[in-house]
Coordinates of C-alpha atoms and ligand atoms in Angstrom, one line a residue:
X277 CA 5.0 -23.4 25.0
X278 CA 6.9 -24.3 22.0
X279 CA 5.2 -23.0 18.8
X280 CA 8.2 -24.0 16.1
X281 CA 9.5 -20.9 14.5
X282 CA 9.7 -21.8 10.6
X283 CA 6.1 -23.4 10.9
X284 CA 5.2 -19.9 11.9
X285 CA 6.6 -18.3 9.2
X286 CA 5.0 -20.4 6.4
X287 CA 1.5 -20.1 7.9
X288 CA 1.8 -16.2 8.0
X289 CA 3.8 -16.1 4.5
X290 CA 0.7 -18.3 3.5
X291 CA -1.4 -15.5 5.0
X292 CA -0.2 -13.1 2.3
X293 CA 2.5 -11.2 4.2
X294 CA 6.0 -10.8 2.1
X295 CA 7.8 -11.2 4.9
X296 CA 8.0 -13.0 8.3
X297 CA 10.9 -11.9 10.6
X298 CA 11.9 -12.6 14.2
X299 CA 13.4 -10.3 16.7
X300 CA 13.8 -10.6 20.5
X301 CA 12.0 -7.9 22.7
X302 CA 14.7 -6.2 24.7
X303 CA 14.1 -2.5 25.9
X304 CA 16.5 0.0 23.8
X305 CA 14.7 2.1 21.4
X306 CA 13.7 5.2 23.9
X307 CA 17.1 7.6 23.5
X308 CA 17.1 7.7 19.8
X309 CA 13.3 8.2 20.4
X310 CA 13.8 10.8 22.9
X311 CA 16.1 12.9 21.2
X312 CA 14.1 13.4 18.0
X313 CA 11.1 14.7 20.2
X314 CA 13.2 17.1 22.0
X315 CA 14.3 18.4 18.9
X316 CA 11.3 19.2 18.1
X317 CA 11.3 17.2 14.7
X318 CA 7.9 15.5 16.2
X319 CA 6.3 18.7 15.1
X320 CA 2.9 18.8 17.0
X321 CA 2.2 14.8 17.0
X322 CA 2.3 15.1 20.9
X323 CA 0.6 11.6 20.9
X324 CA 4.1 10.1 20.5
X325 CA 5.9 12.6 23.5
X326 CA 3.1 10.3 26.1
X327 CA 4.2 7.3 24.4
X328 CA 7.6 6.7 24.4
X329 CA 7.7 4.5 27.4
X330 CA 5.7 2.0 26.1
X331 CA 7.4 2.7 22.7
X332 CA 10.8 1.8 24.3
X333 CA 9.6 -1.2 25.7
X334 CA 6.8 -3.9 24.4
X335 CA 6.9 -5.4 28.0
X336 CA 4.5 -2.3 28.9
X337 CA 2.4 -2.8 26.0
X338 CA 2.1 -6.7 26.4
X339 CA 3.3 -7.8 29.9
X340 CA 5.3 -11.0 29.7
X341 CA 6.1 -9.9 25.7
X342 CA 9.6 -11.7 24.9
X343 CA 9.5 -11.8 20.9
X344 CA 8.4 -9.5 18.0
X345 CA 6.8 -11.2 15.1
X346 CA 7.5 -8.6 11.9
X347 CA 5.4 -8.7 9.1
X348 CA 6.0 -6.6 5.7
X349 CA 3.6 -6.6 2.8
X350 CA 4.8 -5.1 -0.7
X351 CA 2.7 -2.3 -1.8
X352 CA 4.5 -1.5 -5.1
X353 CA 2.1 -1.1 -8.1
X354 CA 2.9 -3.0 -11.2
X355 CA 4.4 -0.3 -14.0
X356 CA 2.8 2.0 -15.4
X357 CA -0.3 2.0 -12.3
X358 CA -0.8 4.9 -10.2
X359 CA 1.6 7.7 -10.3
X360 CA 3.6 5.1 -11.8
X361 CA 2.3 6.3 -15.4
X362 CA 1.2 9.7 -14.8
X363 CA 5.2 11.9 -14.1
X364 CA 4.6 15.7 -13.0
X365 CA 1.1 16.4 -15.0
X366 CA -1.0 14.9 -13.0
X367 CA -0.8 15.6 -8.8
X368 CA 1.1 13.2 -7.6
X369 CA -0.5 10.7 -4.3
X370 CA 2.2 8.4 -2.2
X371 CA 1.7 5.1 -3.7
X372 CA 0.5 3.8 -0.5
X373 CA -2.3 5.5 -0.6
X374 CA -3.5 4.3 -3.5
X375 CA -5.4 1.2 -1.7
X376 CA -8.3 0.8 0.3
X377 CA -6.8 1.5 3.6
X378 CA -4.1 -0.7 4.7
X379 CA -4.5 -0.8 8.6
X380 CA -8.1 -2.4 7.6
X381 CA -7.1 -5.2 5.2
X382 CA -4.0 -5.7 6.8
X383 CA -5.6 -6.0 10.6
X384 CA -7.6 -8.5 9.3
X385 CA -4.5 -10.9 8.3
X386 CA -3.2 -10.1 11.6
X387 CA -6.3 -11.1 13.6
X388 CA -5.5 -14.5 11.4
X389 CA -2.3 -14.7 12.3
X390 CA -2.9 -14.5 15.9
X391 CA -5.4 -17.4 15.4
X392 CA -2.5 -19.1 13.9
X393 CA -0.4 -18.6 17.2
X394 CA -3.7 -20.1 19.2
X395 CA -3.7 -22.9 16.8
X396 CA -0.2 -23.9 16.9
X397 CA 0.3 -23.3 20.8
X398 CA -2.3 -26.0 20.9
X399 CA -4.5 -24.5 23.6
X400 CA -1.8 -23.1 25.8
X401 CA -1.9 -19.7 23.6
X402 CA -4.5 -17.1 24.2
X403 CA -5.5 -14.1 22.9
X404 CA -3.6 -12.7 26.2
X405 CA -0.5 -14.2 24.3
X406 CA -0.4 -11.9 21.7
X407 CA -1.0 -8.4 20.6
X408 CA -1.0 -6.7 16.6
X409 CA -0.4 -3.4 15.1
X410 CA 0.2 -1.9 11.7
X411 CA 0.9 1.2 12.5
X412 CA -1.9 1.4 15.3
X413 CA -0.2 1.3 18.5
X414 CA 2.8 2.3 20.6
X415 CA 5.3 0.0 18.9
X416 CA 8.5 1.9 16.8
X417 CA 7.7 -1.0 14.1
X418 CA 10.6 0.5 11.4
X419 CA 13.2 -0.4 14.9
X420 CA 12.3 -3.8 15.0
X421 CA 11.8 -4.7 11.6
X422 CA 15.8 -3.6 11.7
X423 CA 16.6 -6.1 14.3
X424 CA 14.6 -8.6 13.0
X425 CA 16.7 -8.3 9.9
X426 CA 14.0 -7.8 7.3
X427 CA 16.1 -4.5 5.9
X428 CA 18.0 -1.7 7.4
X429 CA 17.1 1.8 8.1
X430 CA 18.2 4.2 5.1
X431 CA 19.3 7.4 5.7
X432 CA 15.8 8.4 4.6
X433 CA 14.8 6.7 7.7
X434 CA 12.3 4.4 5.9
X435 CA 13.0 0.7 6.3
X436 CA 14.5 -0.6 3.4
X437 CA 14.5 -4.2 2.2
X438 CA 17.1 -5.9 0.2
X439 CA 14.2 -7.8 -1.8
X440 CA 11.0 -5.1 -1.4
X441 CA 13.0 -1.6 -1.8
X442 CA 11.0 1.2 0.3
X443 CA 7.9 -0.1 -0.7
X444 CA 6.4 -2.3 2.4
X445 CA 3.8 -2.3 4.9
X446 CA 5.3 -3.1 8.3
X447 CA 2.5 -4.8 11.1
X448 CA 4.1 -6.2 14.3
X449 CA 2.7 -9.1 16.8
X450 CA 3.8 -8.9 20.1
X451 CA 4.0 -12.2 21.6
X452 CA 4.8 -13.7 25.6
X453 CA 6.0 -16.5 23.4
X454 CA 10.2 -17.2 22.8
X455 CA 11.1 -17.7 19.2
X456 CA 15.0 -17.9 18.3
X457 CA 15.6 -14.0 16.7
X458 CA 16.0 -14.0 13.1
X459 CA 19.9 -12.6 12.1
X460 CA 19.5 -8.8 11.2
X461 CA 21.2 -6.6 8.0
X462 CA 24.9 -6.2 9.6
X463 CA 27.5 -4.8 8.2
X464 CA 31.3 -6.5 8.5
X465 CA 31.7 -4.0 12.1
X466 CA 29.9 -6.3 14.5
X467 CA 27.4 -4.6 16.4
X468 CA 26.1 -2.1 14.3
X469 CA 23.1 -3.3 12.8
X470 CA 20.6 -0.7 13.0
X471 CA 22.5 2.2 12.4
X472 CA 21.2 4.5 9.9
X473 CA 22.2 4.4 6.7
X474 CA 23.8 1.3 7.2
X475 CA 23.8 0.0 3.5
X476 CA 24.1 3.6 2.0
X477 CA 27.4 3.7 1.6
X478 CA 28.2 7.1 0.2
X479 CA 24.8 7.6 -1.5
X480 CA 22.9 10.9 -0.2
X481 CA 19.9 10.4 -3.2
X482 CA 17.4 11.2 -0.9
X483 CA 18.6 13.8 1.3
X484 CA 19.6 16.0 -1.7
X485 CA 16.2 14.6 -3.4
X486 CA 14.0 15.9 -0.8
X487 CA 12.3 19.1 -1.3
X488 CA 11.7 21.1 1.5
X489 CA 15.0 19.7 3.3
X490 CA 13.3 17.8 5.8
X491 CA 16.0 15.1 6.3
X492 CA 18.7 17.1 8.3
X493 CA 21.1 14.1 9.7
X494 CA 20.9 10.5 8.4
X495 CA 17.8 8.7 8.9
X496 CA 16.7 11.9 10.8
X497 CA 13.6 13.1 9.8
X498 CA 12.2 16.6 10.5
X499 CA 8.3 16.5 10.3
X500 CA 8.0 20.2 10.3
X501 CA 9.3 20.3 7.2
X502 CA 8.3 17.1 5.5
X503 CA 5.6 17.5 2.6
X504 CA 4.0 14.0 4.4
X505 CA 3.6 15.8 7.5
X506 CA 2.7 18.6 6.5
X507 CA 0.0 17.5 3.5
X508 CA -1.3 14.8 5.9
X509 CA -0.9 15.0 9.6
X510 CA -1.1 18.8 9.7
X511 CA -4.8 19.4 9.8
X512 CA -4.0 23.6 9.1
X513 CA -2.1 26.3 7.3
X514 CA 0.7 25.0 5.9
X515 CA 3.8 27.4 6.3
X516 CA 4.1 29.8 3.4
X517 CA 7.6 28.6 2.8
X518 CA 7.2 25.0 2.4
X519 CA 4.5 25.2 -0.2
X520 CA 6.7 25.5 -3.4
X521 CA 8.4 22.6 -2.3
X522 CA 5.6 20.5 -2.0
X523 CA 5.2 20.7 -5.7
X524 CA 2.8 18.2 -7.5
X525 CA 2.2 16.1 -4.7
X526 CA -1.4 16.2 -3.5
X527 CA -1.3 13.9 -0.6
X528 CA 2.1 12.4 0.9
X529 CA 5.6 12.3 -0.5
X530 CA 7.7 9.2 -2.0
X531 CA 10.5 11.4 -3.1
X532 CA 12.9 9.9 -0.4
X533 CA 11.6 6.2 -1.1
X534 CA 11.8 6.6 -4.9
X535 CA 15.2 8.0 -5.2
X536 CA 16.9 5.0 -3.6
X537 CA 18.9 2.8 -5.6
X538 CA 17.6 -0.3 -3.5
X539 CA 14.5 -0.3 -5.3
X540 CA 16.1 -1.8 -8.6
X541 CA 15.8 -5.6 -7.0
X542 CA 11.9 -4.8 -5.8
X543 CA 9.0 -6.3 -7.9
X544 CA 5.4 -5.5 -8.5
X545 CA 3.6 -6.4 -4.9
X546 CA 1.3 -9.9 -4.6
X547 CA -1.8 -8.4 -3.7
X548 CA -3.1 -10.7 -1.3
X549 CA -4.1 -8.6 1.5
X550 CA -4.5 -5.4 -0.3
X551 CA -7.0 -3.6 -2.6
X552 CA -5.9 -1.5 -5.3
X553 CA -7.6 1.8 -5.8
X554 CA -4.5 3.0 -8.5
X555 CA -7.7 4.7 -10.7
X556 CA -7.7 7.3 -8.0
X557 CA -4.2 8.9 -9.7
X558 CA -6.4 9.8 -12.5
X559 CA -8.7 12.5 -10.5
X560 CA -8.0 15.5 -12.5
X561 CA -6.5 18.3 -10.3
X562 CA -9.8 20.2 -11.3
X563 CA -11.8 17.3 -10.3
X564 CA -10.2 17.3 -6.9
X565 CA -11.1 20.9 -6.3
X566 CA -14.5 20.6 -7.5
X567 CA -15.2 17.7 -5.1
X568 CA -18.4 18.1 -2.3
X569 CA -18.6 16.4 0.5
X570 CA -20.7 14.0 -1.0
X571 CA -18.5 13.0 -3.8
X572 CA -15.1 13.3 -1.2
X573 CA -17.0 10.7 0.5
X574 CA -17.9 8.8 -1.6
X575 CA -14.6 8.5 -3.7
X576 CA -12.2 8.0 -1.0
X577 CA -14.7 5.7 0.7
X578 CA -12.3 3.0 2.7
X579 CA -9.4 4.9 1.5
X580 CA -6.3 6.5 4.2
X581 CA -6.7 9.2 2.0
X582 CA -10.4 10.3 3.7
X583 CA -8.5 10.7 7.1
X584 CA -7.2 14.3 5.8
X585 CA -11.2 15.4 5.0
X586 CA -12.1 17.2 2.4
X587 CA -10.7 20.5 3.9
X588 CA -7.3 18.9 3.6
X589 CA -7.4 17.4 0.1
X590 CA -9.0 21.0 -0.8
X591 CA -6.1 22.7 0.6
X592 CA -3.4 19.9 -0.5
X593 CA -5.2 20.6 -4.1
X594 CA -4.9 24.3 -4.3
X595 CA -1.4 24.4 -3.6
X596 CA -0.5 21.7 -6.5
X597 CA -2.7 24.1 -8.5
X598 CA -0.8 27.2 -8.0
X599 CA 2.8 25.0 -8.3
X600 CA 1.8 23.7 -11.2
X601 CA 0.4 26.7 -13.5
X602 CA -3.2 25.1 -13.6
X603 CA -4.9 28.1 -15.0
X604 CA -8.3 25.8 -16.1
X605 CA -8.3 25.8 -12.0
X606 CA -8.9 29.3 -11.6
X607 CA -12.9 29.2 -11.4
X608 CA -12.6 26.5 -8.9
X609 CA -9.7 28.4 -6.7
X610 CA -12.0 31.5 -6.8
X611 CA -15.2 29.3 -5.5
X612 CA -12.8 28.0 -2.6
X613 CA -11.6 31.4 -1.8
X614 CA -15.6 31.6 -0.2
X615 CA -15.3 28.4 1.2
X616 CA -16.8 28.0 4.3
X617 CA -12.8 26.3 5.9
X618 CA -10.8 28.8 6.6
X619 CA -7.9 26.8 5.7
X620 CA -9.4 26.0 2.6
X621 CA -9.8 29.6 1.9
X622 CA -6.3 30.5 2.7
X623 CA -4.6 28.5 0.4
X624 CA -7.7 29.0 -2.4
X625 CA -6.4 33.2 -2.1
X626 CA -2.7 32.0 -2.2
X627 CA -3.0 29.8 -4.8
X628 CA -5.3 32.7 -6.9
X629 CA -2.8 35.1 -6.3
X630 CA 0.3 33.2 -7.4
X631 CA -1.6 32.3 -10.4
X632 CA -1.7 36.2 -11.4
X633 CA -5.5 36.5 -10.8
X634 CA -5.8 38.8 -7.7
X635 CA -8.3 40.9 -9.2
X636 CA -10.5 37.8 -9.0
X637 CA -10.7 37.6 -5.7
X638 CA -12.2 41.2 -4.9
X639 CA -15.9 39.4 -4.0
X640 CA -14.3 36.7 -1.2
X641 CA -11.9 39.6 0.1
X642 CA -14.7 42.3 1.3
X643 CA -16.6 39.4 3.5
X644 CA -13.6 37.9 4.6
X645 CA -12.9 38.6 8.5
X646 CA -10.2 35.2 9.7
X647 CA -7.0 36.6 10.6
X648 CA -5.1 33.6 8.7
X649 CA -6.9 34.1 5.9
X650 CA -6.7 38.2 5.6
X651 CA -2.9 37.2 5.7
X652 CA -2.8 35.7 2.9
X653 CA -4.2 38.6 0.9
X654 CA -1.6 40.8 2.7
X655 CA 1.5 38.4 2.4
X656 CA 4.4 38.6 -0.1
X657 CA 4.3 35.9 -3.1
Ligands
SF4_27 S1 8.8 12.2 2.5 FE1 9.4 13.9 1.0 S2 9.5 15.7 2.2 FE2 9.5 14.0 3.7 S3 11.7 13.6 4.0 FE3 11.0 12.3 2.3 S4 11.5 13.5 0.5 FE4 11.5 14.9 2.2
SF4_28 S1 18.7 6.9 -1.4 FE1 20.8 6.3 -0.9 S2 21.2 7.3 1.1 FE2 19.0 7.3 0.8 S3 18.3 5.5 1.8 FE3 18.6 4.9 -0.3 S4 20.7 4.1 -0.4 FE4 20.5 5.2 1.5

């Protein structure tokens, strides 16, 4: 089946993907893989301990796979949209999410793209051929995109693009057909292509940027500590000692991505397969902690931002408050402190208390009966 490789690459770039890359499948990502889960810096997403196998090797997630086909897609705002405009005053969301939710425009480019693959291949490529992800399935898609050449992994750990910066969407399609690999980001030493850090030189921006010290090694990232983790994966408490760290940011971190000096060559993103939703930056922190379930809903409808629920946002919210001095937040902390989350009420009593306003919470304290919760009355600020 010979599907040419270029033709390929302007149909998909036509698409609206940035960037169309190559790489040969060839099993080799599993050690690296392995040894960040038994260090424990996986923090509790066990999904990816029962998928490393297939993560090490695309010929158990597509049988017969032979190339990767990786795709990237600029998210950066033009200036002066989203956080872009808004510095510490207002609570700070990762850029990304500031869109309707990615994997659902994004899947439907690659559902186009593999009818591309069926249309080239000329009958002899079926939907068996071929199989997409963005971010979706058991495929390690920052590893590919290195060998594919379209960046290198920074010592943030984020794929970084010579063109885009730290600001792209990566989607893979697995394919059983053979296209020649695409050259990847080497250095002079032959060899040594997806090493960490290989571009950094002697930079260390974002390792000293980050704010809980959740980059320990190189493009090693610790999730137990990192404020993305922990303010979006982490469905409960957060630990006591991460939460000054976490500092204005309501949901996600770009502190790592926005540090890096390789952003200076990146420009405002096309567009074409994503939605803007950069108005959502302007929710006033009180606004946030106001919200109902109604309102949550219908706000962050078709947003990645509605996959932490309104208990997370609530609890993500109350810690910004109490970081950030936001005494017109009080009456609204208060109200949470009776919320019927305990995990909302938690960080509602913390956030009270470091705000000076104990005595406020005398009401919500002599119903209160959750262990987690009674410990935050009890713990030292
Ligand atoms: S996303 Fe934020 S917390 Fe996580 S490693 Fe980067 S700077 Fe640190
Ligand atoms: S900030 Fe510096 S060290 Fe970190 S990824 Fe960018 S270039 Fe590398």
């Amino acid at each position: 089946m010979g599907v040419d490789r270029e033709t390929v690459r302007a149909r998909l770039r036509a698409l609206g993907f940035d960037e169309v890359r190559f790489a040969r499948v060839e099993p080799g990502f599993g050690p690296g893989l392995s040894a960040w889960i038994e260090a424990g810096y996986h923090a509790d997403m066990n999904w990816m301990e029962r998928t490393v196998p297939k993560r090490s090797d695309p010929a158990l997630v597509l049988p017969g796979a032979r190339s990767v086909i990786m795709l990237g897609v600029n998210y950066l705002p033009p200036a002066g949209a989203g956080n872009a405009g808004g510095g510490a005053a207002r609570p700070a969301w990762a850029r990304y999410a500031l869109y309707s939710d990615y994997h659902d425009t994004i899947k439907e480019a690659l559902a186009a793209a593999g009818r591309v693959l069926e249309e080239l291949g000329g009958g002899a490529v079926t939907p068996a051929d071929y199989r997409y992800y963005v971010d979706t399935g058991p495929v390690i898609e920052r590893g590919w995109a290195a060998k594919s050449g379209l960046g290198f992994i920074g010592k943030n750990a984020m794929l970084i693009s010579r063109t885009h910066g730290n600001w792209l969407f990566l989607a893979a399609v697995l394919t059983t057909l053979e296209f020649e690999p695409d050259e990847p980001v080497r250095k002079e030493a032959a060899g040594r292509e997806t090493e960490p850090g290989l571009l950094c030189g002697k930079c260390t921006r974002c390792m000293d940027a980050c704010p809980t010290q959740a980059l320990p090694r190189p493009g090693v990232v610790d999730a137990r500590r990192c404020v993305s983790y922990q303010t979006i994966e982490n469905k409960g408490i957060i630990p006591r000692e991460l939460r000054a760290g976490i500092g204005h940011r309501i949901y996600g971190c770009d502190t790592c991505l926005e540090v890096c000096p390789w952003n200076r060559f990146a420009q405002a993103g096309r567009q074409v397969l994503l939605a803007a939703r950069y108005g959502l930056a302007d929710l006033p922190l009180r606004e946030v902690l106001e919200l109902t379930p109604e309102r949550f809903a219908a706000v962050f409808k078709g947003t990645a931002i509605k996959r932490v629920k309104i208990t997370g946002l609530l609890r993500n919210a109350s810690i910004v408050a109490a970081n950030t001095g936001a005494h017109e937040c009080l009456g609204a902390l208060v109200r949470l402190a009776g919320h019927v989350s305990p995990v909302v009420r938690a960080h509602a009593v913390w956030a009270v208390r470091k705000l000076g306003a104990a005595d406020q919470l005398a009401e919500a304290r002599a119903v209160e009966t959750d262990p987690s919760v009674l410990a935050e009355y009890e713990a030292t600020l």
